[in-house]
PDB file of C-alpha atoms in Angstrom:
ATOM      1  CA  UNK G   3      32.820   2.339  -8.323  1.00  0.00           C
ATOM      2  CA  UNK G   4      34.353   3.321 -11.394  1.00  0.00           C
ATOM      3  CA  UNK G   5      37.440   4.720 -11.130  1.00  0.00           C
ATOM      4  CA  UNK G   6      39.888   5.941 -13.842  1.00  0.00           C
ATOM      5  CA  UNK G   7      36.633   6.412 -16.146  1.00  0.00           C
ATOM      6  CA  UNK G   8      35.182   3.194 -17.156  1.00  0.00           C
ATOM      7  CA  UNK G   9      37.749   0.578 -14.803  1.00  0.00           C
ATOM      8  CA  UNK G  10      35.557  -0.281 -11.927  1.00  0.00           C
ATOM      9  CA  UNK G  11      37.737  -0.596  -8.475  1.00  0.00           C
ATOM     10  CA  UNK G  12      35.399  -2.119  -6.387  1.00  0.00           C
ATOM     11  CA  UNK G  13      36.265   0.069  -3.746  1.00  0.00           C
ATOM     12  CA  UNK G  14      33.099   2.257  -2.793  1.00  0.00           C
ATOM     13  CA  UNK G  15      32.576   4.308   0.935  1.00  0.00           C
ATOM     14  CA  UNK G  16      29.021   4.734   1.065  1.00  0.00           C
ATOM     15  CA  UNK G  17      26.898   2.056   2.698  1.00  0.00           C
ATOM     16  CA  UNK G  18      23.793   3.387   0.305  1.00  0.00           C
ATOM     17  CA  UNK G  19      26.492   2.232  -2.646  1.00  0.00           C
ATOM     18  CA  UNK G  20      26.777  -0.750  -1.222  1.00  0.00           C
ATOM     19  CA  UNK G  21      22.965  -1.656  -0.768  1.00  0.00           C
ATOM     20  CA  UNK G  22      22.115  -0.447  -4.277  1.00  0.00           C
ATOM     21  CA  UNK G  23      24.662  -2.839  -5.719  1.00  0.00           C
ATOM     22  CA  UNK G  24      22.848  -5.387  -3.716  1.00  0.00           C
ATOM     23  CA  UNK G  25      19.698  -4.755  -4.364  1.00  0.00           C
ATOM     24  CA  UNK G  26      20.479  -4.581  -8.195  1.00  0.00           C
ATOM     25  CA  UNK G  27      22.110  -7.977  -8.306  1.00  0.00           C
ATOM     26  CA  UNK G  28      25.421  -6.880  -8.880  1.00  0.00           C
ATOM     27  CA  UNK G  29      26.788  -7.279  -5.058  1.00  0.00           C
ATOM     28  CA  UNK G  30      27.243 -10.455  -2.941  1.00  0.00           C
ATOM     29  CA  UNK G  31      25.085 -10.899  -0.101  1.00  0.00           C
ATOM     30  CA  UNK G  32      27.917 -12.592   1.874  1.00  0.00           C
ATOM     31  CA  UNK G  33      30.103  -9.059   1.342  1.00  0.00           C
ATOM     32  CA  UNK G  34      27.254  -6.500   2.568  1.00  0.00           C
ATOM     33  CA  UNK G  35      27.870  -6.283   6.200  1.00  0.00           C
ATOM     34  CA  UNK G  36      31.636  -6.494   5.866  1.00  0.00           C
ATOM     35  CA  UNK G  37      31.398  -3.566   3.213  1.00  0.00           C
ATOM     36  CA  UNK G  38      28.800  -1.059   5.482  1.00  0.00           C
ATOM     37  CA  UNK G  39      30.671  -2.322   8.880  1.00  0.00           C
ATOM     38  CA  UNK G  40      34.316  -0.884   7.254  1.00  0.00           C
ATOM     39  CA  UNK G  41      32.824   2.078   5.927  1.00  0.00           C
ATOM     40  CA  UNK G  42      30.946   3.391   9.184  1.00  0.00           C
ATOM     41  CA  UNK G  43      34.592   2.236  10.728  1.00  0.00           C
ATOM     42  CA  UNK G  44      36.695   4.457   8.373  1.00  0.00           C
ATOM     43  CA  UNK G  45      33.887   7.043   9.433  1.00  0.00           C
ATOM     44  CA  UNK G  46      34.645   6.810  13.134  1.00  0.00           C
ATOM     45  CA  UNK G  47      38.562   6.589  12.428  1.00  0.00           C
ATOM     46  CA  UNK G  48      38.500   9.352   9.914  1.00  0.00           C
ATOM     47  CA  UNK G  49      36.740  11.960  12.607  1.00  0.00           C
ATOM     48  CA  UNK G  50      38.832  10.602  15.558  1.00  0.00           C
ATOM     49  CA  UNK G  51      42.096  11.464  13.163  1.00  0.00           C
ATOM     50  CA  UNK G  52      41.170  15.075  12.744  1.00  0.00           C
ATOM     51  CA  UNK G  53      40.018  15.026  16.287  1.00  0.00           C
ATOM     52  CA  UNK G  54      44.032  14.687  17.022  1.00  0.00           C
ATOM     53  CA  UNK G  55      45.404  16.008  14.169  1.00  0.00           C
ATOM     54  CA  UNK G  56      43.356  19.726  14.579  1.00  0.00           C
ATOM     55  CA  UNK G  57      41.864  18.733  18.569  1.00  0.00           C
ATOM     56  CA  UNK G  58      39.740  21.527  19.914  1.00  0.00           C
ATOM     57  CA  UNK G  59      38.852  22.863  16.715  1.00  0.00           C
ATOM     58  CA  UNK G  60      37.034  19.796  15.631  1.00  0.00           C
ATOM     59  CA  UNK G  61      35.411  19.628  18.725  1.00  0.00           C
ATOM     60  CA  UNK G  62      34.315  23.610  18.187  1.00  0.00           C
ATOM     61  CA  UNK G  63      32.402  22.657  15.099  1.00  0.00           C
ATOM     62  CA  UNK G  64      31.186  19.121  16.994  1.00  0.00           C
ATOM     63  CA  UNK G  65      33.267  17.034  14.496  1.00  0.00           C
ATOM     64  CA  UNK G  66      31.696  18.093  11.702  1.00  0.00           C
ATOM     65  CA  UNK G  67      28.077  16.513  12.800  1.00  0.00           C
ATOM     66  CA  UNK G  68      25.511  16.827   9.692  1.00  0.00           C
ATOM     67  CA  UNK G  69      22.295  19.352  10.764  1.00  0.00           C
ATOM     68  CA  UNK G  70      19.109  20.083   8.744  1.00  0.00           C
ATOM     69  CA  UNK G  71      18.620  24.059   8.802  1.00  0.00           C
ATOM     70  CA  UNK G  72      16.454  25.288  11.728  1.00  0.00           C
ATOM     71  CA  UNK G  73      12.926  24.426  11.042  1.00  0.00           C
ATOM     72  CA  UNK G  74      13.480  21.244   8.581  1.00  0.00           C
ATOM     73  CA  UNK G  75      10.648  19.274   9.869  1.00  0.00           C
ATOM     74  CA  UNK G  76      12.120  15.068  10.415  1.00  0.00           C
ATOM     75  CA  UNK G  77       9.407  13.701   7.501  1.00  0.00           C
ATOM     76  CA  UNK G  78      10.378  16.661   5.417  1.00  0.00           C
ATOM     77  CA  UNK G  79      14.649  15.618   6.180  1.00  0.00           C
ATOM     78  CA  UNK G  80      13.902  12.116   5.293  1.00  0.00           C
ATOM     79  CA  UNK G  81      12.183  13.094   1.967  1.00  0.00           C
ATOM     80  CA  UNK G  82      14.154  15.436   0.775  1.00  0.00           C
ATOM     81  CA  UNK G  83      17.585  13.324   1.669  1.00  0.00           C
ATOM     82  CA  UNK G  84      16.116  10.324   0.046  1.00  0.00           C
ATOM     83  CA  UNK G  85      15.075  11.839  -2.540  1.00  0.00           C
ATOM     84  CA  UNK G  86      17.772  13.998  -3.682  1.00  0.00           C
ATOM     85  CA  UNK G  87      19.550  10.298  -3.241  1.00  0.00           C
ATOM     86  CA  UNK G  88      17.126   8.296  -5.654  1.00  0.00           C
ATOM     87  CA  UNK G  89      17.646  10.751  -8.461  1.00  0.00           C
ATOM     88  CA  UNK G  90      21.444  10.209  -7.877  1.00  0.00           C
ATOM     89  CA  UNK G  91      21.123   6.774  -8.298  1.00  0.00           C
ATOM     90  CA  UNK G  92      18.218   6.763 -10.566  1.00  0.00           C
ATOM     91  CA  UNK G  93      20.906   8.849 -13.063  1.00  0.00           C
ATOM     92  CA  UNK G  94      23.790   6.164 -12.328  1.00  0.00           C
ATOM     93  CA  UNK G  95      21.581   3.230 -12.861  1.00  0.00           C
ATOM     94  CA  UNK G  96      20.467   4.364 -16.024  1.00  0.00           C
ATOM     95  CA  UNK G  97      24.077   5.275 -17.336  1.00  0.00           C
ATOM     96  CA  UNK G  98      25.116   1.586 -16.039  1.00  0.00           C
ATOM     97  CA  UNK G  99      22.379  -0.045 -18.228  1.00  0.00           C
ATOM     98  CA  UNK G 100      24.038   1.159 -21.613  1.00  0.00           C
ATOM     99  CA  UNK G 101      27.744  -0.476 -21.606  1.00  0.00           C
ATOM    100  CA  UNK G 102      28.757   2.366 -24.008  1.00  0.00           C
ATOM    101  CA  UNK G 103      28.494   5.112 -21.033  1.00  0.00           C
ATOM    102  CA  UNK G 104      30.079   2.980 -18.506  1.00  0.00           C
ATOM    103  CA  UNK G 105      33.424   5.250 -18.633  1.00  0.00           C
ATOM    104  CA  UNK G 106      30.613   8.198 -17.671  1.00  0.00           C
ATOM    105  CA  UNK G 107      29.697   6.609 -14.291  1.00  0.00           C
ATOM    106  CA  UNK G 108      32.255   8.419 -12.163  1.00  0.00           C
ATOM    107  CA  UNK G 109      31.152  11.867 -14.029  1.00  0.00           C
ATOM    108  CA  UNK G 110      27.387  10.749 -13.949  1.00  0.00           C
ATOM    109  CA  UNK G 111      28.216  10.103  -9.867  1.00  0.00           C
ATOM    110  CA  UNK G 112      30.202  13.817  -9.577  1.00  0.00           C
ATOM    111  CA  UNK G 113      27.856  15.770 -10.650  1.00  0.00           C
ATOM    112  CA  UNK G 114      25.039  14.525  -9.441  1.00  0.00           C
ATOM    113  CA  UNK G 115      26.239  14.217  -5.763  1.00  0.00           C
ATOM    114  CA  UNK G 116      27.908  18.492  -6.715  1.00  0.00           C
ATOM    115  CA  UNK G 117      24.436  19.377  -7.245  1.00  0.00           C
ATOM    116  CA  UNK G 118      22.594  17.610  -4.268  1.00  0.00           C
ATOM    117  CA  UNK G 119      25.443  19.386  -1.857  1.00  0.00           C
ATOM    118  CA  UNK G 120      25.133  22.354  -3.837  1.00  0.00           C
ATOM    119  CA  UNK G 121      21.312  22.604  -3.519  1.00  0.00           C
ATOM    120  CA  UNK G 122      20.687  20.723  -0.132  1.00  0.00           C
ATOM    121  CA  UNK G 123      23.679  21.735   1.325  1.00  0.00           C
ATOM    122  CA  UNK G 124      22.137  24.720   3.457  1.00  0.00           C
ATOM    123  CA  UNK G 125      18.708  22.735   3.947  1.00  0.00           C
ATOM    124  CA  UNK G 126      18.925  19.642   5.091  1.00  0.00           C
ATOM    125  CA  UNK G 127      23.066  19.573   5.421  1.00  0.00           C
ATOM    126  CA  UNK G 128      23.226  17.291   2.730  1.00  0.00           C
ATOM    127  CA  UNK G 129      24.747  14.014   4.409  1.00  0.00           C
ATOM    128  CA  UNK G 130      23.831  12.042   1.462  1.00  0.00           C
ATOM    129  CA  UNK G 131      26.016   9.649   2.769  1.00  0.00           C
ATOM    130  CA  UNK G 132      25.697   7.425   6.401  1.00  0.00           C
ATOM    131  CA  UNK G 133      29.461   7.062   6.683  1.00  0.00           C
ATOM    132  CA  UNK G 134      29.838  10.996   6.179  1.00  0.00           C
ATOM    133  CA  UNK G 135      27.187  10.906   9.114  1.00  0.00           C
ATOM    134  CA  UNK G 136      28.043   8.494  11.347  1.00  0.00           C
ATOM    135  CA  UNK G 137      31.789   9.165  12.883  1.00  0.00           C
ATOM    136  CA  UNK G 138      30.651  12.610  13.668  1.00  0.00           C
ATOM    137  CA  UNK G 139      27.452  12.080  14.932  1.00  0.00           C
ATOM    138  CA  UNK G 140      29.036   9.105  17.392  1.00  0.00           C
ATOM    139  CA  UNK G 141      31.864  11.150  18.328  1.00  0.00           C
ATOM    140  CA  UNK G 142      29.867  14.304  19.511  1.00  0.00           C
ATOM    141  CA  UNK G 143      27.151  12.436  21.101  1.00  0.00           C
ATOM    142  CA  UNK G 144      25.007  14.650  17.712  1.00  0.00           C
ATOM    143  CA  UNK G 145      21.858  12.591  17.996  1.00  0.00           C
ATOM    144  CA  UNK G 146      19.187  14.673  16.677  1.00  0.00           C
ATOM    145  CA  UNK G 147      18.112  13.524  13.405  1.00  0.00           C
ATOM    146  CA  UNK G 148      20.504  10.933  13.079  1.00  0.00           C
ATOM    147  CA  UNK G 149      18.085   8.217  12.028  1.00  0.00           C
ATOM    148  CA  UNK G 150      17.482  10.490   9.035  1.00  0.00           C
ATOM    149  CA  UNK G 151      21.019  10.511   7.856  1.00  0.00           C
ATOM    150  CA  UNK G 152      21.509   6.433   8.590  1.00  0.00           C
ATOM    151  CA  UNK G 153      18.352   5.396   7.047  1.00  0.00           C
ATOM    152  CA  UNK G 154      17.365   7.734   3.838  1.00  0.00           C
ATOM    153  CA  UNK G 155      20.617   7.686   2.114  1.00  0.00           C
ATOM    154  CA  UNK G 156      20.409   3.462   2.187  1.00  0.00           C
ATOM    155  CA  UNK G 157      16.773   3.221   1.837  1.00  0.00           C
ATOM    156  CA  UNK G 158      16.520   5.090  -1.915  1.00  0.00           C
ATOM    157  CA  UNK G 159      19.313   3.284  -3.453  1.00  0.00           C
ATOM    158  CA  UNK G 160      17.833  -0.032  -1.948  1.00  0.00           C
ATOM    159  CA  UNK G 161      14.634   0.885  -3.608  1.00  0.00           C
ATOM    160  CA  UNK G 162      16.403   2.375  -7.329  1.00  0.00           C
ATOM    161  CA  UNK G 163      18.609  -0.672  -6.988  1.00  0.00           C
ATOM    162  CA  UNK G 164      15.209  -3.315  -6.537  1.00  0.00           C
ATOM    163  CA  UNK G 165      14.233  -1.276  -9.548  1.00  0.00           C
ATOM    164  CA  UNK G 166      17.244  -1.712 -11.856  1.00  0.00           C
ATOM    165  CA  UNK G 167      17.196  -5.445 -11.146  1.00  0.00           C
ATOM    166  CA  UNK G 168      13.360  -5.658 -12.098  1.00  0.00           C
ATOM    167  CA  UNK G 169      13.652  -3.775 -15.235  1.00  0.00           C
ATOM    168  CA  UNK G 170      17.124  -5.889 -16.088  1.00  0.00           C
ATOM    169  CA  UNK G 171      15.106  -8.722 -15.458  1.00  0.00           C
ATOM    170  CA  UNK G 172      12.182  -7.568 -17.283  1.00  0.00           C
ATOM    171  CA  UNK G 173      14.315  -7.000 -20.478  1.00  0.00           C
ATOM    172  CA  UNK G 174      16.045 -10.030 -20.149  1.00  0.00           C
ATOM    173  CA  UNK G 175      12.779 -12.177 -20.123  1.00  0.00           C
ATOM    174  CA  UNK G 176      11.273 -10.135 -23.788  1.00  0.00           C
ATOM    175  CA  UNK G 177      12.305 -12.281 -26.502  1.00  0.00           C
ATOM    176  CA  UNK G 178      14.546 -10.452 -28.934  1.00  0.00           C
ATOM    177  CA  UNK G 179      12.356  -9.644 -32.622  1.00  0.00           C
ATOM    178  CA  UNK G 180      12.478 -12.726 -35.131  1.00  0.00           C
ATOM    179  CA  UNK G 181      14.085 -11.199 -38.067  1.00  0.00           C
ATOM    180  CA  UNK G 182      12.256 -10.910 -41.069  1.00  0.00           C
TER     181      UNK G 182
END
């Protein structure tokens, strides 16, 4: 994560961020599991907090559990999450392969998750995000589609992120032009 424009933080709370970092090269195996097991944590702490901080309320609106609008068929959930997702990170990873836009990464990463929530939102719900998916879901006992929003949002960035390494790796390997 990038955070003031262009300083990266290393902080990020999406277990999809995490696996595309990975998968590009840029992450440490050895820091995966601790990284996705704190952020589905801060997921089940965050909804238990508003559990007691607003009680029945949260429990009214099943504590804010993600659902697809009536009649989003499972394939169609799982394609439309993942791939709203891939063009997320399809837009990041190309900002992140020109050093000049790396202070653009955080606006790059704004709008492109606005406009997913913006245009999925009344679809499929527009988790996006396993850790925005996974307190609620746990704490309500919210089951249906749930593999959807645990396995989509990971699986495209793991597959833009085995992309981005491959094409770094590609470009690495072309010898540069012998000048005239």
């Amino acid at each position: 994560m990038h955070s003031p424009p262009g300083r990266g933080s290393g902080g990020h709370m999406h277990p999809g961020v995490t696996v595309f970092l990975w998968s590009s090269g840029l992450f440490p195996s050895r820091a995966v599991l601790p990284y996705v097991t704190a952020q589905l944590a801060g997921s089940v702490a965050g909804t238990a907090l508003a559990g007691l901080v607003w009680g029945g309320a949260v429990r009214r609106v099943g504590h804010g559990a993600v659902h697809p609008a009536p009649g989003t068929g499972t394939v169609e959930l799982f394609l439309i999450e993942g791939a709203a997702l891939a063009a997320v990170f399809t837009a990041v990873a190309l900002v992140m392969t020109r050093p000049a836009l790396g202070a653009l990464i955080p606006a790059v990463i704004g709008v492109g998750v606005g406009v997913v929530v913006a245009t999925l939102g009344t679809v499929t719900g527009a988790s996006i995000n396993p850790a925005r998916a996974f307190g609620p879901a746990l704490l309500s006992g919210t089951y249906e589609h749930f593999w959807n929003y645990m396995i989509a949002p990971v699986a495209a960035p793991a597959l833009v992120g085995l992309a981005h390494r491959a094409l770094r790796t590609r470009r690495a390997a072309v010898p540069a032009p012998a000048e005239a």
